[in-house]
Amino acid sequence: MSNSGKKVAVITGASQGIGAGLVEAYRKRGHAVVATSRTIAASDDPDVVTVQGDIADPATAERVAAAAIERFGRIDTLVNNAGIFVAKPFTEYTQEDYDAVTGVNLSGFFRITQLAVEQMLRQGGGHIVQITTSLVDHALSAVPSVLASLTKGGLQSATKALAVEYATRGIRSNAVSLGVVKTPMHSEEYFETFAALHPVGRMGEISDVVDAVLYLDDAPFVTGEVLHVDGGQSAGH
């Protein structure tokens, strides 16, 4: 185990989009990073460790946490960014849809967060951030999304529960609740439609999300917060 004194961020869903943006941002801050996703490639950066695997599988979480502790000696921030979104009318969801969404969004949060909290308790503190969706607070008839609300709503509640449980032990827990963000998962042909879902009239950028996560990381008096980065979506229409 090497402990260089660097802070260490663990980021799930890190191969592209928001996750890749977070990896880059934390490295610019001088953090070491452990990045995981199903398809993530090896990194040439000695301070970035990549772990391929499905975060819904507890064995992947075990490998990610072990990599962070064995390579860098600590976990300062965990960003639970991995997520699956399936928009379908409620009665059209299949068992496969249910298993996939709850697997990544809930099981994928559960074990890695347990392991991170155990390490944070050993070292005297840390920060956990969940990436959720404003559809939890403000459902849209144009975007049927019961599975997103079921799973990401659970994460928002867990965010607050973790914040209160560990408030006196140096561990903070917050969430960033998103509108629709320009990432590779969205086709450009729908950008105009997605932009219209937000009162500000545009989609979010990856930088908007990164700025929010870094703000929360720098805010020692903020815990249990669900920070909406959604172009006003949760406020109304």
PDB file of N, CA and C in Angstrom, residues 82-185:
ATOM      1  N   ALA A  82     -22.685   6.008 -11.542  1.00  0.00           N
ATOM      2  CA  ALA A  82     -23.224   4.990 -12.458  1.00  0.00           C
ATOM      3  C   ALA A  82     -24.744   4.953 -12.353  1.00  0.00           C
ATOM      4  N   GLY A  83     -25.394   4.874 -13.500  1.00  0.00           N
ATOM      5  CA  GLY A  83     -26.849   4.815 -13.487  1.00  0.00           C
ATOM      6  C   GLY A  83     -27.396   4.343 -14.811  1.00  0.00           C
ATOM      7  N   ILE A  84     -28.586   3.769 -14.762  1.00  0.00           N
ATOM      8  CA  ILE A  84     -29.315   3.368 -15.964  1.00  0.00           C
ATOM      9  C   ILE A  84     -30.651   4.096 -15.943  1.00  0.00           C
ATOM     10  N   PHE A  85     -31.034   4.630 -17.100  1.00  0.00           N
ATOM     11  CA  PHE A  85     -32.326   5.303 -17.226  1.00  0.00           C
ATOM     12  C   PHE A  85     -33.106   4.648 -18.353  1.00  0.00           C
ATOM     13  N   VAL A  86     -34.285   4.144 -18.049  1.00  0.00           N
ATOM     14  CA  VAL A  86     -35.166   3.539 -19.048  1.00  0.00           C
ATOM     15  C   VAL A  86     -36.506   4.246 -18.961  1.00  0.00           C
ATOM     16  N   ALA A  87     -36.858   4.993 -20.006  1.00  0.00           N
ATOM     17  CA  ALA A  87     -38.128   5.718 -20.040  1.00  0.00           C
ATOM     18  C   ALA A  87     -39.155   4.895 -20.809  1.00  0.00           C
ATOM     19  N   LYS A  88     -40.129   4.361 -20.082  1.00  0.00           N
ATOM     20  CA  LYS A  88     -41.201   3.573 -20.703  1.00  0.00           C
ATOM     21  C   LYS A  88     -42.483   3.802 -19.921  1.00  0.00           C
ATOM     22  N   PRO A  89     -43.634   3.651 -20.567  1.00  0.00           N
ATOM     23  CA  PRO A  89     -44.872   3.595 -19.789  1.00  0.00           C
ATOM     24  C   PRO A  89     -44.757   2.490 -18.731  1.00  0.00           C
ATOM     25  N   PHE A  90     -45.317   2.732 -17.569  1.00  0.00           N
ATOM     26  CA  PHE A  90     -45.123   1.840 -16.424  1.00  0.00           C
ATOM     27  C   PHE A  90     -45.442   0.382 -16.755  1.00  0.00           C
ATOM     28  N   THR A  91     -46.550   0.150 -17.475  1.00  0.00           N
ATOM     29  CA  THR A  91     -46.958  -1.239 -17.725  1.00  0.00           C
ATOM     30  C   THR A  91     -46.106  -1.928 -18.782  1.00  0.00           C
ATOM     31  N   GLU A  92     -45.225  -1.183 -19.431  1.00  0.00           N
ATOM     32  CA  GLU A  92     -44.367  -1.783 -20.449  1.00  0.00           C
ATOM     33  C   GLU A  92     -42.990  -2.186 -19.924  1.00  0.00           C
ATOM     34  N   TYR A  93     -42.673  -1.830 -18.682  1.00  0.00           N
ATOM     35  CA  TYR A  93     -41.403  -2.275 -18.111  1.00  0.00           C
ATOM     36  C   TYR A  93     -41.406  -3.796 -18.004  1.00  0.00           C
ATOM     37  N   THR A  94     -40.287  -4.399 -18.358  1.00  0.00           N
ATOM     38  CA  THR A  94     -40.128  -5.842 -18.246  1.00  0.00           C
ATOM     39  C   THR A  94     -39.361  -6.183 -16.970  1.00  0.00           C
ATOM     40  N   GLN A  95     -39.339  -7.448 -16.638  1.00  0.00           N
ATOM     41  CA  GLN A  95     -38.534  -7.890 -15.497  1.00  0.00           C
ATOM     42  C   GLN A  95     -37.063  -7.580 -15.740  1.00  0.00           C
ATOM     43  N   GLU A  96     -36.633  -7.701 -17.008  1.00  0.00           N
ATOM     44  CA  GLU A  96     -35.244  -7.393 -17.342  1.00  0.00           C
ATOM     45  C   GLU A  96     -34.944  -5.911 -17.106  1.00  0.00           C
ATOM     46  N   ASP A  97     -35.876  -5.031 -17.486  1.00  0.00           N
ATOM     47  CA  ASP A  97     -35.710  -3.601 -17.209  1.00  0.00           C
ATOM     48  C   ASP A  97     -35.568  -3.363 -15.710  1.00  0.00           C
ATOM     49  N   TYR A  98     -36.460  -3.969 -14.960  1.00  0.00           N
ATOM     50  CA  TYR A  98     -36.456  -3.779 -13.499  1.00  0.00           C
ATOM     51  C   TYR A  98     -35.132  -4.245 -12.902  1.00  0.00           C
ATOM     52  N   ASP A  99     -34.704  -5.433 -13.302  1.00  0.00           N
ATOM     53  CA  ASP A  99     -33.461  -5.984 -12.750  1.00  0.00           C
ATOM     54  C   ASP A  99     -32.258  -5.114 -13.122  1.00  0.00           C
ATOM     55  N   ALA A 100     -32.223  -4.636 -14.365  1.00  0.00           N
ATOM     56  CA  ALA A 100     -31.082  -3.835 -14.809  1.00  0.00           C
ATOM     57  C   ALA A 100     -31.030  -2.501 -14.067  1.00  0.00           C
ATOM     58  N   VAL A 101     -32.169  -1.818 -13.970  1.00  0.00           N
ATOM     59  CA  VAL A 101     -32.180  -0.486 -13.363  1.00  0.00           C
ATOM     60  C   VAL A 101     -31.943  -0.568 -11.863  1.00  0.00           C
ATOM     61  N   THR A 102     -32.635  -1.478 -11.178  1.00  0.00           N
ATOM     62  CA  THR A 102     -32.414  -1.588  -9.734  1.00  0.00           C
ATOM     63  C   THR A 102     -31.014  -2.135  -9.448  1.00  0.00           C
ATOM     64  N   GLY A 103     -30.495  -2.978 -10.334  1.00  0.00           N
ATOM     65  CA  GLY A 103     -29.151  -3.529 -10.133  1.00  0.00           C
ATOM     66  C   GLY A 103     -28.094  -2.442 -10.093  1.00  0.00           C
ATOM     67  N   VAL A 104     -28.071  -1.585 -11.107  1.00  0.00           N
ATOM     68  CA  VAL A 104     -27.051  -0.537 -11.160  1.00  0.00           C
ATOM     69  C   VAL A 104     -27.376   0.593 -10.193  1.00  0.00           C
ATOM     70  N   ASN A 105     -28.606   1.085 -10.224  1.00  0.00           N
ATOM     71  CA  ASN A 105     -28.932   2.294  -9.467  1.00  0.00           C
ATOM     72  C   ASN A 105     -28.986   2.064  -7.958  1.00  0.00           C
ATOM     73  N   LEU A 106     -29.420   0.880  -7.528  1.00  0.00           N
ATOM     74  CA  LEU A 106     -29.519   0.617  -6.090  1.00  0.00           C
ATOM     75  C   LEU A 106     -28.412  -0.319  -5.597  1.00  0.00           C
ATOM     76  N   SER A 107     -28.335  -1.524  -6.167  1.00  0.00           N
ATOM     77  CA  SER A 107     -27.272  -2.443  -5.731  1.00  0.00           C
ATOM     78  C   SER A 107     -25.901  -1.838  -6.002  1.00  0.00           C
ATOM     79  N   GLY A 108     -25.782  -1.107  -7.120  1.00  0.00           N
ATOM     80  CA  GLY A 108     -24.512  -0.479  -7.462  1.00  0.00           C
ATOM     81  C   GLY A 108     -24.095   0.599  -6.489  1.00  0.00           C
ATOM     82  N   PHE A 109     -25.052   1.212  -5.846  1.00  0.00           N
ATOM     83  CA  PHE A 109     -24.773   2.182  -4.776  1.00  0.00           C
ATOM     84  C   PHE A 109     -24.429   1.474  -3.464  1.00  0.00           C
ATOM     85  N   PHE A 110     -25.112   0.389  -3.172  1.00  0.00           N
ATOM     86  CA  PHE A 110     -25.139  -0.151  -1.809  1.00  0.00           C
ATOM     87  C   PHE A 110     -23.776  -0.666  -1.339  1.00  0.00           C
ATOM     88  N   ARG A 111     -23.195  -1.605  -2.057  1.00  0.00           N
ATOM     89  CA  ARG A 111     -21.982  -2.253  -1.537  1.00  0.00           C
ATOM     90  C   ARG A 111     -20.771  -1.328  -1.600  1.00  0.00           C
ATOM     91  N   ILE A 112     -20.612  -0.582  -2.690  1.00  0.00           N
ATOM     92  CA  ILE A 112     -19.447   0.308  -2.780  1.00  0.00           C
ATOM     93  C   ILE A 112     -19.522   1.384  -1.709  1.00  0.00           C
ATOM     94  N   THR A 113     -20.731   1.812  -1.381  1.00  0.00           N
ATOM     95  CA  THR A 113     -20.861   2.842  -0.340  1.00  0.00           C
ATOM     96  C   THR A 113     -20.568   2.263   1.033  1.00  0.00           C
ATOM     97  N   GLN A 114     -21.016   1.053   1.290  1.00  0.00           N
ATOM     98  CA  GLN A 114     -20.648   0.396   2.554  1.00  0.00           C
ATOM     99  C   GLN A 114     -19.134   0.340   2.722  1.00  0.00           C
ATOM    100  N   LEU A 115     -18.454  -0.109   1.682  1.00  0.00           N
ATOM    101  CA  LEU A 115     -17.000  -0.270   1.760  1.00  0.00           C
ATOM    102  C   LEU A 115     -16.302   1.074   1.906  1.00  0.00           C
ATOM    103  N   ALA A 116     -16.806   2.091   1.197  1.00  0.00           N
ATOM    104  CA  ALA A 116     -16.210   3.425   1.315  1.00  0.00           C
ATOM    105  C   ALA A 116     -16.403   3.984   2.722  1.00  0.00           C
ATOM    106  N   VAL A 117     -17.592   3.815   3.270  1.00  0.00           N
ATOM    107  CA  VAL A 117     -17.859   4.327   4.621  1.00  0.00           C
ATOM    108  C   VAL A 117     -16.973   3.621   5.643  1.00  0.00           C
ATOM    109  N   GLU A 118     -16.783   2.319   5.489  1.00  0.00           N
ATOM    110  CA  GLU A 118     -15.892   1.594   6.411  1.00  0.00           C
ATOM    111  C   GLU A 118     -14.490   2.193   6.390  1.00  0.00           C
ATOM    112  N   GLN A 119     -13.974   2.487   5.199  1.00  0.00           N
ATOM    113  CA  GLN A 119     -12.645   3.083   5.100  1.00  0.00           C
ATOM    114  C   GLN A 119     -12.646   4.509   5.639  1.00  0.00           C
ATOM    115  N   MET A 120     -13.667   5.281   5.342  1.00  0.00           N
ATOM    116  CA  MET A 120     -13.752   6.658   5.835  1.00  0.00           C
ATOM    117  C   MET A 120     -13.792   6.698   7.364  1.00  0.00           C
ATOM    118  N   LEU A 121     -14.457   5.739   7.971  1.00  0.00           N
ATOM    119  CA  LEU A 121     -14.468   5.664   9.436  1.00  0.00           C
ATOM    120  C   LEU A 121     -13.067   5.382   9.961  1.00  0.00           C
ATOM    121  N   ARG A 122     -12.327   4.511   9.277  1.00  0.00           N
ATOM    122  CA  ARG A 122     -10.962   4.201   9.717  1.00  0.00           C
ATOM    123  C   ARG A 122     -10.055   5.421   9.638  1.00  0.00           C
ATOM    124  N   GLN A 123     -10.253   6.245   8.614  1.00  0.00           N
ATOM    125  CA  GLN A 123      -9.344   7.378   8.397  1.00  0.00           C
ATOM    126  C   GLN A 123      -9.857   8.671   9.012  1.00  0.00           C
ATOM    127  N   GLY A 124     -11.103   8.669   9.504  1.00  0.00           N
ATOM    128  CA  GLY A 124     -11.617   9.836  10.214  1.00  0.00           C
ATOM    129  C   GLY A 124     -12.483  10.788   9.413  1.00  0.00           C
ATOM    130  N   GLY A 125     -12.927  10.387   8.225  1.00  0.00           N
ATOM    131  CA  GLY A 125     -13.838  11.246   7.491  1.00  0.00           C
ATOM    132  C   GLY A 125     -13.842  10.977   6.004  1.00  0.00           C
ATOM    133  N   GLY A 126     -14.798  11.605   5.309  1.00  0.00           N
ATOM    134  CA  GLY A 126     -14.908  11.459   3.864  1.00  0.00           C
ATOM    135  C   GLY A 126     -16.223  12.037   3.383  1.00  0.00           C
ATOM    136  N   HIS A 127     -16.484  11.880   2.106  1.00  0.00           N
ATOM    137  CA  HIS A 127     -17.648  12.505   1.468  1.00  0.00           C
ATOM    138  C   HIS A 127     -18.208  11.559   0.415  1.00  0.00           C
ATOM    139  N   ILE A 128     -19.525  11.407   0.414  1.00  0.00           N
ATOM    140  CA  ILE A 128     -20.220  10.553  -0.554  1.00  0.00           C
ATOM    141  C   ILE A 128     -21.195  11.427  -1.333  1.00  0.00           C
ATOM    142  N   VAL A 129     -21.203  11.274  -2.657  1.00  0.00           N
ATOM    143  CA  VAL A 129     -22.118  12.038  -3.505  1.00  0.00           C
ATOM    144  C   VAL A 129     -22.881  11.070  -4.409  1.00  0.00           C
ATOM    145  N   GLN A 130     -24.205  11.203  -4.411  1.00  0.00           N
ATOM    146  CA  GLN A 130     -25.051  10.439  -5.323  1.00  0.00           C
ATOM    147  C   GLN A 130     -25.485  11.340  -6.488  1.00  0.00           C
ATOM    148  N   ILE A 131     -25.488  10.796  -7.704  1.00  0.00           N
ATOM    149  CA  ILE A 131     -26.038  11.508  -8.856  1.00  0.00           C
ATOM    150  C   ILE A 131     -27.454  10.982  -9.087  1.00  0.00           C
ATOM    151  N   THR A 132     -28.444  11.888  -8.967  1.00  0.00           N
ATOM    152  CA  THR A 132     -29.838  11.476  -9.100  1.00  0.00           C
ATOM    153  C   THR A 132     -30.507  12.325 -10.193  1.00  0.00           C
ATOM    154  N   THR A 133     -31.839  12.313 -10.221  1.00  0.00           N
ATOM    155  CA  THR A 133     -32.573  13.024 -11.262  1.00  0.00           C
ATOM    156  C   THR A 133     -33.699  13.856 -10.663  1.00  0.00           C
ATOM    157  N   SER A 134     -33.937  15.028 -11.246  1.00  0.00           N
ATOM    158  CA  SER A 134     -35.014  15.887 -10.775  1.00  0.00           C
ATOM    159  C   SER A 134     -36.395  15.322 -11.078  1.00  0.00           C
ATOM    160  N   LEU A 135     -36.467  14.270 -11.894  1.00  0.00           N
ATOM    161  CA  LEU A 135     -37.752  13.603 -12.104  1.00  0.00           C
ATOM    162  C   LEU A 135     -38.290  13.024 -10.802  1.00  0.00           C
ATOM    163  N   VAL A 136     -37.407  12.771  -9.856  1.00  0.00           N
ATOM    164  CA  VAL A 136     -37.842  12.306  -8.531  1.00  0.00           C
ATOM    165  C   VAL A 136     -38.767  13.327  -7.881  1.00  0.00           C
ATOM    166  N   ASP A 137     -38.429  14.609  -8.014  1.00  0.00           N
ATOM    167  CA  ASP A 137     -39.181  15.673  -7.352  1.00  0.00           C
ATOM    168  C   ASP A 137     -40.269  16.268  -8.236  1.00  0.00           C
ATOM    169  N   HIS A 138     -40.077  16.147  -9.560  1.00  0.00           N
ATOM    170  CA  HIS A 138     -40.982  16.828 -10.488  1.00  0.00           C
ATOM    171  C   HIS A 138     -41.200  15.910 -11.680  1.00  0.00           C
ATOM    172  N   ALA A 139     -42.183  15.025 -11.562  1.00  0.00           N
ATOM    173  CA  ALA A 139     -42.459  14.079 -12.645  1.00  0.00           C
ATOM    174  C   ALA A 139     -42.977  14.825 -13.876  1.00  0.00           C
ATOM    175  N   LEU A 140     -42.616  14.314 -15.051  1.00  0.00           N
ATOM    176  CA  LEU A 140     -43.047  14.913 -16.315  1.00  0.00           C
ATOM    177  C   LEU A 140     -43.858  13.894 -17.107  1.00  0.00           C
ATOM    178  N   SER A 141     -45.039  14.305 -17.560  1.00  0.00           N
ATOM    179  CA  SER A 141     -45.863  13.381 -18.338  1.00  0.00           C
ATOM    180  C   SER A 141     -45.179  12.985 -19.642  1.00  0.00           C
ATOM    181  N   ALA A 142     -44.321  13.861 -20.158  1.00  0.00           N
ATOM    182  CA  ALA A 142     -43.617  13.569 -21.409  1.00  0.00           C
ATOM    183  C   ALA A 142     -42.480  12.568 -21.230  1.00  0.00           C
ATOM    184  N   VAL A 143     -42.104  12.307 -19.989  1.00  0.00           N
ATOM    185  CA  VAL A 143     -40.974  11.395 -19.723  1.00  0.00           C
ATOM    186  C   VAL A 143     -41.418  10.366 -18.685  1.00  0.00           C
ATOM    187  N   PRO A 144     -42.100   9.298 -19.101  1.00  0.00           N
ATOM    188  CA  PRO A 144     -42.532   8.279 -18.136  1.00  0.00           C
ATOM    189  C   PRO A 144     -41.309   7.594 -17.533  1.00  0.00           C
ATOM    190  N   SER A 145     -41.216   7.610 -16.218  1.00  0.00           N
ATOM    191  CA  SER A 145     -39.928   7.234 -15.622  1.00  0.00           C
ATOM    192  C   SER A 145     -40.084   6.671 -14.209  1.00  0.00           C
ATOM    193  N   VAL A 146     -41.017   5.763 -14.021  1.00  0.00           N
ATOM    194  CA  VAL A 146     -41.254   5.225 -12.683  1.00  0.00           C
ATOM    195  C   VAL A 146     -40.004   4.537 -12.129  1.00  0.00           C
ATOM    196  N   LEU A 147     -39.276   3.790 -12.955  1.00  0.00           N
ATOM    197  CA  LEU A 147     -38.090   3.105 -12.425  1.00  0.00           C
ATOM    198  C   LEU A 147     -37.004   4.091 -12.009  1.00  0.00           C
ATOM    199  N   ALA A 148     -36.871   5.198 -12.724  1.00  0.00           N
ATOM    200  CA  ALA A 148     -35.916   6.222 -12.305  1.00  0.00           C
ATOM    201  C   ALA A 148     -36.340   6.818 -10.970  1.00  0.00           C
ATOM    202  N   SER A 149     -37.630   7.115 -10.833  1.00  0.00           N
ATOM    203  CA  SER A 149     -38.115   7.699  -9.579  1.00  0.00           C
ATOM    204  C   SER A 149     -37.978   6.716  -8.418  1.00  0.00           C
ATOM    205  N   LEU A 150     -38.266   5.458  -8.686  1.00  0.00           N
ATOM    206  CA  LEU A 150     -38.158   4.429  -7.646  1.00  0.00           C
ATOM    207  C   LEU A 150     -36.721   4.306  -7.137  1.00  0.00           C
ATOM    208  N   THR A 151     -35.770   4.262  -8.057  1.00  0.00           N
ATOM    209  CA  THR A 151     -34.386   4.003  -7.656  1.00  0.00           C
ATOM    210  C   THR A 151     -33.660   5.273  -7.233  1.00  0.00           C
ATOM    211  N   LYS A 152     -33.751   6.315  -8.042  1.00  0.00           N
ATOM    212  CA  LYS A 152     -33.051   7.550  -7.693  1.00  0.00           C
ATOM    213  C   LYS A 152     -33.715   8.250  -6.513  1.00  0.00           C
ATOM    214  N   GLY A 153     -35.039   8.085  -6.386  1.00  0.00           N
ATOM    215  CA  GLY A 153     -35.704   8.593  -5.184  1.00  0.00           C
ATOM    216  C   GLY A 153     -35.203   7.890  -3.935  1.00  0.00           C
ATOM    217  N   GLY A 154     -34.954   6.589  -4.067  1.00  0.00           N
ATOM    218  CA  GLY A 154     -34.358   5.854  -2.951  1.00  0.00           C
ATOM    219  C   GLY A 154     -32.986   6.377  -2.589  1.00  0.00           C
ATOM    220  N   LEU A 155     -32.193   6.718  -3.615  1.00  0.00           N
ATOM    221  CA  LEU A 155     -30.860   7.261  -3.358  1.00  0.00           C
ATOM    222  C   LEU A 155     -30.936   8.603  -2.642  1.00  0.00           C
ATOM    223  N   GLN A 156     -31.897   9.447  -3.035  1.00  0.00           N
ATOM    224  CA  GLN A 156     -32.014  10.740  -2.361  1.00  0.00           C
ATOM    225  C   GLN A 156     -32.375  10.563  -0.886  1.00  0.00           C
ATOM    226  N   SER A 157     -33.259   9.625  -0.590  1.00  0.00           N
ATOM    227  CA  SER A 157     -33.592   9.353   0.813  1.00  0.00           C
ATOM    228  C   SER A 157     -32.391   8.772   1.557  1.00  0.00           C
ATOM    229  N   ALA A 158     -31.668   7.864   0.899  1.00  0.00           N
ATOM    230  CA  ALA A 158     -30.477   7.278   1.526  1.00  0.00           C
ATOM    231  C   ALA A 158     -29.407   8.329   1.764  1.00  0.00           C
ATOM    232  N   THR A 159     -29.319   9.299   0.868  1.00  0.00           N
ATOM    233  CA  THR A 159     -28.354  10.393   1.028  1.00  0.00           C
ATOM    234  C   THR A 159     -28.563  11.096   2.358  1.00  0.00           C
ATOM    235  N   LYS A 160     -29.807  11.397   2.667  1.00  0.00           N
ATOM    236  CA  LYS A 160     -30.110  12.100   3.915  1.00  0.00           C
ATOM    237  C   LYS A 160     -29.904  11.196   5.125  1.00  0.00           C
ATOM    238  N   ALA A 161     -30.285   9.930   4.982  1.00  0.00           N
ATOM    239  CA  ALA A 161     -30.105   8.999   6.098  1.00  0.00           C
ATOM    240  C   ALA A 161     -28.628   8.818   6.437  1.00  0.00           C
ATOM    241  N   LEU A 162     -27.795   8.682   5.417  1.00  0.00           N
ATOM    242  CA  LEU A 162     -26.354   8.570   5.645  1.00  0.00           C
ATOM    243  C   LEU A 162     -25.793   9.831   6.286  1.00  0.00           C
ATOM    244  N   ALA A 163     -26.263  10.985   5.817  1.00  0.00           N
ATOM    245  CA  ALA A 163     -25.765  12.253   6.361  1.00  0.00           C
ATOM    246  C   ALA A 163     -26.014  12.349   7.858  1.00  0.00           C
ATOM    247  N   VAL A 164     -27.199  11.956   8.278  1.00  0.00           N
ATOM    248  CA  VAL A 164     -27.551  12.050   9.695  1.00  0.00           C
ATOM    249  C   VAL A 164     -26.828  10.974  10.507  1.00  0.00           C
ATOM    250  N   GLU A 165     -26.750   9.762   9.963  1.00  0.00           N
ATOM    251  CA  GLU A 165     -26.119   8.661  10.705  1.00  0.00           C
ATOM    252  C   GLU A 165     -24.650   8.942  10.994  1.00  0.00           C
ATOM    253  N   TYR A 166     -23.961   9.585  10.038  1.00  0.00           N
ATOM    254  CA  TYR A 166     -22.517   9.761  10.184  1.00  0.00           C
ATOM    255  C   TYR A 166     -22.084  11.208  10.408  1.00  0.00           C
ATOM    256  N   ALA A 167     -23.031  12.070  10.714  1.00  0.00           N
ATOM    257  CA  ALA A 167     -22.724  13.498  10.851  1.00  0.00           C
ATOM    258  C   ALA A 167     -21.679  13.787  11.925  1.00  0.00           C
ATOM    259  N   THR A 168     -21.676  13.022  13.001  1.00  0.00           N
ATOM    260  CA  THR A 168     -20.725  13.276  14.086  1.00  0.00           C
ATOM    261  C   THR A 168     -19.406  12.529  13.896  1.00  0.00           C
ATOM    262  N   ARG A 169     -19.286  11.788  12.776  1.00  0.00           N
ATOM    263  CA  ARG A 169     -18.076  10.994  12.566  1.00  0.00           C
ATOM    264  C   ARG A 169     -17.299  11.419  11.325  1.00  0.00           C
ATOM    265  N   GLY A 170     -17.542  12.640  10.885  1.00  0.00           N
ATOM    266  CA  GLY A 170     -16.706  13.215   9.837  1.00  0.00           C
ATOM    267  C   GLY A 170     -17.054  12.810   8.420  1.00  0.00           C
ATOM    268  N   ILE A 171     -18.166  12.111   8.234  1.00  0.00           N
ATOM    269  CA  ILE A 171     -18.551  11.672   6.895  1.00  0.00           C
ATOM    270  C   ILE A 171     -19.783  12.446   6.455  1.00  0.00           C
ATOM    271  N   ARG A 172     -19.668  13.113   5.300  1.00  0.00           N
ATOM    272  CA  ARG A 172     -20.795  13.846   4.735  1.00  0.00           C
ATOM    273  C   ARG A 172     -21.391  13.065   3.563  1.00  0.00           C
ATOM    274  N   SER A 173     -22.677  13.308   3.311  1.00  0.00           N
ATOM    275  CA  SER A 173     -23.384  12.651   2.212  1.00  0.00           C
ATOM    276  C   SER A 173     -24.298  13.669   1.554  1.00  0.00           C
ATOM    277  N   ASN A 174     -24.158  13.818   0.238  1.00  0.00           N
ATOM    278  CA  ASN A 174     -24.960  14.767  -0.530  1.00  0.00           C
ATOM    279  C   ASN A 174     -25.347  14.151  -1.871  1.00  0.00           C
ATOM    280  N   ALA A 175     -26.256  14.806  -2.568  1.00  0.00           N
ATOM    281  CA  ALA A 175     -26.680  14.348  -3.894  1.00  0.00           C
ATOM    282  C   ALA A 175     -26.741  15.528  -4.851  1.00  0.00           C
ATOM    283  N   VAL A 176     -26.535  15.237  -6.119  1.00  0.00           N
ATOM    284  CA  VAL A 176     -26.730  16.211  -7.190  1.00  0.00           C
ATOM    285  C   VAL A 176     -27.837  15.666  -8.083  1.00  0.00           C
ATOM    286  N   SER A 177     -28.929  16.423  -8.168  1.00  0.00           N
ATOM    287  CA  SER A 177     -30.135  15.978  -8.870  1.00  0.00           C
ATOM    288  C   SER A 177     -30.219  16.699 -10.209  1.00  0.00           C
ATOM    289  N   LEU A 178     -30.201  15.931 -11.290  1.00  0.00           N
ATOM    290  CA  LEU A 178     -29.965  16.493 -12.616  1.00  0.00           C
ATOM    291  C   LEU A 178     -31.217  16.603 -13.473  1.00  0.00           C
ATOM    292  N   GLY A 179     -31.187  17.583 -14.377  1.00  0.00           N
ATOM    293  CA  GLY A 179     -32.054  17.574 -15.538  1.00  0.00           C
ATOM    294  C   GLY A 179     -31.400  16.718 -16.607  1.00  0.00           C
ATOM    295  N   VAL A 180     -31.664  17.032 -17.880  1.00  0.00           N
ATOM    296  CA  VAL A 180     -31.064  16.259 -18.970  1.00  0.00           C
ATOM    297  C   VAL A 180     -29.743  16.918 -19.348  1.00  0.00           C
ATOM    298  N   VAL A 181     -28.684  16.123 -19.321  1.00  0.00           N
ATOM    299  CA  VAL A 181     -27.328  16.619 -19.549  1.00  0.00           C
ATOM    300  C   VAL A 181     -26.811  16.081 -20.878  1.00  0.00           C
ATOM    301  N   LYS A 182     -26.079  16.918 -21.609  1.00  0.00           N
ATOM    302  CA  LYS A 182     -25.488  16.492 -22.885  1.00  0.00           C
ATOM    303  C   LYS A 182     -24.372  15.484 -22.614  1.00  0.00           C
ATOM    304  N   THR A 183     -24.667  14.234 -22.885  1.00  0.00           N
ATOM    305  CA  THR A 183     -23.667  13.171 -22.751  1.00  0.00           C
ATOM    306  C   THR A 183     -23.824  12.232 -23.941  1.00  0.00           C
ATOM    307  N   PRO A 184     -22.875  11.306 -24.120  1.00  0.00           N
ATOM    308  CA  PRO A 184     -22.975  10.375 -25.248  1.00  0.00           C
ATOM    309  C   PRO A 184     -24.232   9.496 -25.231  1.00  0.00           C
ATOM    310  N   MET A 185     -24.926   9.422 -24.097  1.00  0.00           N
ATOM    311  CA  MET A 185     -26.128   8.575 -24.062  1.00  0.00           C
ATOM    312  C   MET A 185     -27.316   9.237 -24.772  1.00  0.00           C
TER     313      MET A 185
END
